[in-house]
Amino acid sequence: VAACRRADYALRTVPGDRDVRLSGSTCALAVVSPHAVLTACVGDSRVVLGRVRDLPARGGSGGAVSSHANGNGSSPSASAAMAASVRASGLEAVALTRDHKPEDPRECARILAANGRVARLKTGSGLEVGPLRVFLKYSWTPGLAVSRAFGDVLAHEVGVTSEPEVATHALQEGDRLLVLASDGVWEHLTDQQVIDVAAQAGGYHPTTAVASFDAAAAARAVCAAARVAWTQQSAAAVDDITAVVAYLTHAVQSEASKEPA
């Protein structure tokens, strides 16, 4: 929490021509210990885990959050495709963070209490378009589509905050990959698709050792897949695309402990 506060303060106060009144950033952090992952997120950057699907759960609940407001949850129409995807990589995506969006009742309540307004943009004919955004009460600014962010000074005047949501997730025996990525990755790719891309590009196999998994190649592949998805959906713009992929040593240690001496 303190780190996020300092980052937000630094963004506002570092000398230079940076204007953060109407611009800012989101954030996703993860601290991995031998038995747990601590996550902190601000906005709609995410942390997603890749877990071996057919191993029994041990050591706790793992990912406590399993869906997102932008449609990455598993709907009946998408369940068959998701199941096929899981079989392809052998890993199931488990979201460890949730997106901070103005439509979330808790987030919306904070914004309204700060004299802000949550609404969609309107066309000249009055038609509502796009996602719900944060506005000043009597103005169509700033129009931020997340409810937590670094910077974005004007939005902070009406309830947007840089306070992270922090959670601890117990690692399970089948936990293999950890992906942290900015919102541009998740806009047009599901959590499951990202885990599958990372697993394939990094050379994941159930017997993969840490040294043989190429995390850098996995991260590059995730970013490339996100860029392709953006160009297929919209040629006009591409959002920020950043990804970090880690192969969890916990999984290897758990497997090694089962081998006879």
PDB file of N, CA, C and O in Angstrom, residues 59-87:
ATOM      1  N   GLY A  59      -3.662 -26.636   0.319  1.00  0.00           N
ATOM      2  CA  GLY A  59      -2.966 -25.489   0.893  1.00  0.00           C
ATOM      3  C   GLY A  59      -3.753 -24.202   0.864  1.00  0.00           C
ATOM      4  O   GLY A  59      -3.210 -23.155   1.080  1.00  0.00           O
ATOM      5  N   GLY A  60      -5.061 -24.236   0.566  1.00  0.00           N
ATOM      6  CA  GLY A  60      -5.833 -22.994   0.614  1.00  0.00           C
ATOM      7  C   GLY A  60      -6.649 -22.811  -0.633  1.00  0.00           C
ATOM      8  O   GLY A  60      -6.694 -23.664  -1.512  1.00  0.00           O
ATOM      9  N   SER A  61      -7.277 -21.654  -0.727  1.00  0.00           N
ATOM     10  CA  SER A  61      -8.236 -21.401  -1.793  1.00  0.00           C
ATOM     11  C   SER A  61      -7.596 -20.900  -3.063  1.00  0.00           C
ATOM     12  O   SER A  61      -8.256 -20.836  -4.091  1.00  0.00           O
ATOM     13  N   GLY A  62      -6.313 -20.497  -3.033  1.00  0.00           N
ATOM     14  CA  GLY A  62      -5.686 -19.980  -4.256  1.00  0.00           C
ATOM     15  C   GLY A  62      -6.360 -18.713  -4.691  1.00  0.00           C
ATOM     16  O   GLY A  62      -6.658 -17.833  -3.899  1.00  0.00           O
ATOM     17  N   GLY A  63      -6.641 -18.606  -5.992  1.00  0.00           N
ATOM     18  CA  GLY A  63      -7.227 -17.382  -6.520  1.00  0.00           C
ATOM     19  C   GLY A  63      -8.635 -17.167  -6.037  1.00  0.00           C
ATOM     20  O   GLY A  63      -9.525 -17.971  -6.308  1.00  0.00           O
ATOM     21  N   ALA A  64      -8.860 -16.088  -5.315  1.00  0.00           N
ATOM     22  CA  ALA A  64     -10.172 -15.837  -4.746  1.00  0.00           C
ATOM     23  C   ALA A  64     -11.103 -15.142  -5.721  1.00  0.00           C
ATOM     24  O   ALA A  64     -12.306 -15.133  -5.520  1.00  0.00           O
ATOM     25  N   VAL A  65     -10.562 -14.555  -6.783  1.00  0.00           N
ATOM     26  CA  VAL A  65     -11.369 -13.831  -7.760  1.00  0.00           C
ATOM     27  C   VAL A  65     -11.282 -14.563  -9.084  1.00  0.00           C
ATOM     28  O   VAL A  65     -10.203 -14.863  -9.557  1.00  0.00           O
ATOM     29  N   SER A  66     -12.420 -14.897  -9.699  1.00  0.00           N
ATOM     30  CA  SER A  66     -12.360 -15.752 -10.881  1.00  0.00           C
ATOM     31  C   SER A  66     -13.014 -15.166 -12.113  1.00  0.00           C
ATOM     32  O   SER A  66     -13.133 -15.829 -13.123  1.00  0.00           O
ATOM     33  N   SER A  67     -13.477 -13.940 -12.053  1.00  0.00           N
ATOM     34  CA  SER A  67     -14.082 -13.345 -13.238  1.00  0.00           C
ATOM     35  C   SER A  67     -13.859 -11.849 -13.219  1.00  0.00           C
ATOM     36  O   SER A  67     -13.485 -11.274 -12.194  1.00  0.00           O
ATOM     37  N   HIS A  68     -14.122 -11.204 -14.400  1.00  0.00           N
ATOM     38  CA  HIS A  68     -13.906  -9.768 -14.538  1.00  0.00           C
ATOM     39  C   HIS A  68     -15.096  -9.142 -15.219  1.00  0.00           C
ATOM     40  O   HIS A  68     -15.820  -9.781 -15.983  1.00  0.00           O
ATOM     41  N   ALA A  69     -15.282  -7.865 -14.977  1.00  0.00           N
ATOM     42  CA  ALA A  69     -16.449  -7.171 -15.508  1.00  0.00           C
ATOM     43  C   ALA A  69     -16.435  -7.018 -17.016  1.00  0.00           C
ATOM     44  O   ALA A  69     -17.466  -6.769 -17.611  1.00  0.00           O
ATOM     45  N   ASN A  70     -15.264  -7.180 -17.654  1.00  0.00           N
ATOM     46  CA  ASN A  70     -15.210  -6.942 -19.097  1.00  0.00           C
ATOM     47  C   ASN A  70     -15.429  -8.197 -19.915  1.00  0.00           C
ATOM     48  O   ASN A  70     -15.127  -8.238 -21.087  1.00  0.00           O
ATOM     49  N   GLY A  71     -15.966  -9.251 -19.275  1.00  0.00           N
ATOM     50  CA  GLY A  71     -16.376 -10.408 -20.040  1.00  0.00           C
ATOM     51  C   GLY A  71     -15.406 -11.559 -20.048  1.00  0.00           C
ATOM     52  O   GLY A  71     -15.587 -12.502 -20.800  1.00  0.00           O
ATOM     53  N   ASN A  72     -14.385 -11.552 -19.187  1.00  0.00           N
ATOM     54  CA  ASN A  72     -13.444 -12.649 -19.151  1.00  0.00           C
ATOM     55  C   ASN A  72     -13.897 -13.782 -18.264  1.00  0.00           C
ATOM     56  O   ASN A  72     -13.200 -14.762 -18.096  1.00  0.00           O
ATOM     57  N   GLY A  73     -15.061 -13.656 -17.641  1.00  0.00           N
ATOM     58  CA  GLY A  73     -15.618 -14.759 -16.898  1.00  0.00           C
ATOM     59  C   GLY A  73     -16.108 -15.824 -17.851  1.00  0.00           C
ATOM     60  O   GLY A  73     -16.293 -15.607 -19.032  1.00  0.00           O
ATOM     61  N   SER A  74     -16.361 -17.021 -17.317  1.00  0.00           N
ATOM     62  CA  SER A  74     -16.757 -18.134 -18.172  1.00  0.00           C
ATOM     63  C   SER A  74     -18.267 -18.158 -18.339  1.00  0.00           C
ATOM     64  O   SER A  74     -19.000 -18.488 -17.425  1.00  0.00           O
ATOM     65  N   SER A  75     -18.764 -17.793 -19.492  1.00  0.00           N
ATOM     66  CA  SER A  75     -20.189 -17.826 -19.783  1.00  0.00           C
ATOM     67  C   SER A  75     -20.527 -19.178 -20.393  1.00  0.00           C
ATOM     68  O   SER A  75     -19.652 -19.875 -20.899  1.00  0.00           O
ATOM     69  N   PRO A  76     -21.811 -19.608 -20.374  1.00  0.00           N
ATOM     70  CA  PRO A  76     -22.176 -20.893 -20.973  1.00  0.00           C
ATOM     71  C   PRO A  76     -21.741 -21.010 -22.417  1.00  0.00           C
ATOM     72  O   PRO A  76     -21.288 -22.058 -22.858  1.00  0.00           O
ATOM     73  N   SER A  77     -21.855 -19.920 -23.182  1.00  0.00           N
ATOM     74  CA  SER A  77     -21.497 -19.971 -24.599  1.00  0.00           C
ATOM     75  C   SER A  77     -20.009 -20.136 -24.810  1.00  0.00           C
ATOM     76  O   SER A  77     -19.562 -20.605 -25.855  1.00  0.00           O
ATOM     77  N   ALA A  78     -19.208 -19.733 -23.818  1.00  0.00           N
ATOM     78  CA  ALA A  78     -17.754 -19.809 -23.961  1.00  0.00           C
ATOM     79  C   ALA A  78     -17.164 -21.025 -23.268  1.00  0.00           C
ATOM     80  O   ALA A  78     -15.978 -21.298 -23.405  1.00  0.00           O
ATOM     81  N   SER A  79     -17.972 -21.797 -22.526  1.00  0.00           N
ATOM     82  CA  SER A  79     -17.430 -22.872 -21.703  1.00  0.00           C
ATOM     83  C   SER A  79     -16.767 -23.963 -22.523  1.00  0.00           C
ATOM     84  O   SER A  79     -15.725 -24.496 -22.139  1.00  0.00           O
ATOM     85  N   ALA A  80     -17.338 -24.323 -23.663  1.00  0.00           N
ATOM     86  CA  ALA A  80     -16.752 -25.384 -24.487  1.00  0.00           C
ATOM     87  C   ALA A  80     -15.397 -24.968 -25.035  1.00  0.00           C
ATOM     88  O   ALA A  80     -14.428 -25.733 -25.000  1.00  0.00           O
ATOM     89  N   ALA A  81     -15.299 -23.724 -25.527  1.00  0.00           N
ATOM     90  CA  ALA A  81     -14.033 -23.224 -26.057  1.00  0.00           C
ATOM     91  C   ALA A  81     -12.990 -23.136 -24.956  1.00  0.00           C
ATOM     92  O   ALA A  81     -11.816 -23.456 -25.164  1.00  0.00           O
ATOM     93  N   MET A  82     -13.412 -22.724 -23.768  1.00  0.00           N
ATOM     94  CA  MET A  82     -12.479 -22.612 -22.656  1.00  0.00           C
ATOM     95  C   MET A  82     -11.962 -23.982 -22.256  1.00  0.00           C
ATOM     96  O   MET A  82     -10.769 -24.170 -21.984  1.00  0.00           O
ATOM     97  N   ALA A  83     -12.854 -24.992 -22.216  1.00  0.00           N
ATOM     98  CA  ALA A  83     -12.444 -26.340 -21.859  1.00  0.00           C
ATOM     99  C   ALA A  83     -11.424 -26.879 -22.853  1.00  0.00           C
ATOM    100  O   ALA A  83     -10.433 -27.515 -22.484  1.00  0.00           O
ATOM    101  N   ALA A  84     -11.654 -26.622 -24.147  1.00  0.00           N
ATOM    102  CA  ALA A  84     -10.711 -27.062 -25.175  1.00  0.00           C
ATOM    103  C   ALA A  84      -9.368 -26.373 -25.007  1.00  0.00           C
ATOM    104  O   ALA A  84      -8.308 -26.977 -25.185  1.00  0.00           O
ATOM    105  N   SER A  85      -9.410 -25.083 -24.637  1.00  0.00           N
ATOM    106  CA  SER A  85      -8.185 -24.322 -24.441  1.00  0.00           C
ATOM    107  C   SER A  85      -7.388 -24.876 -23.268  1.00  0.00           C
ATOM    108  O   SER A  85      -6.162 -24.994 -23.320  1.00  0.00           O
ATOM    109  N   VAL A  86      -8.098 -25.222 -22.178  1.00  0.00           N
ATOM    110  CA  VAL A  86      -7.430 -25.783 -21.014  1.00  0.00           C
ATOM    111  C   VAL A  86      -6.761 -27.101 -21.374  1.00  0.00           C
ATOM    112  O   VAL A  86      -5.641 -27.383 -20.988  1.00  0.00           O
ATOM    113  N   ARG A  87      -7.463 -27.923 -22.154  1.00  0.00           N
ATOM    114  CA  ARG A  87      -6.871 -29.187 -22.564  1.00  0.00           C
ATOM    115  C   ARG A  87      -5.629 -28.958 -23.419  1.00  0.00           C
ATOM    116  O   ARG A  87      -4.666 -29.712 -23.375  1.00  0.00           O
TER     117      ARG A  87
END
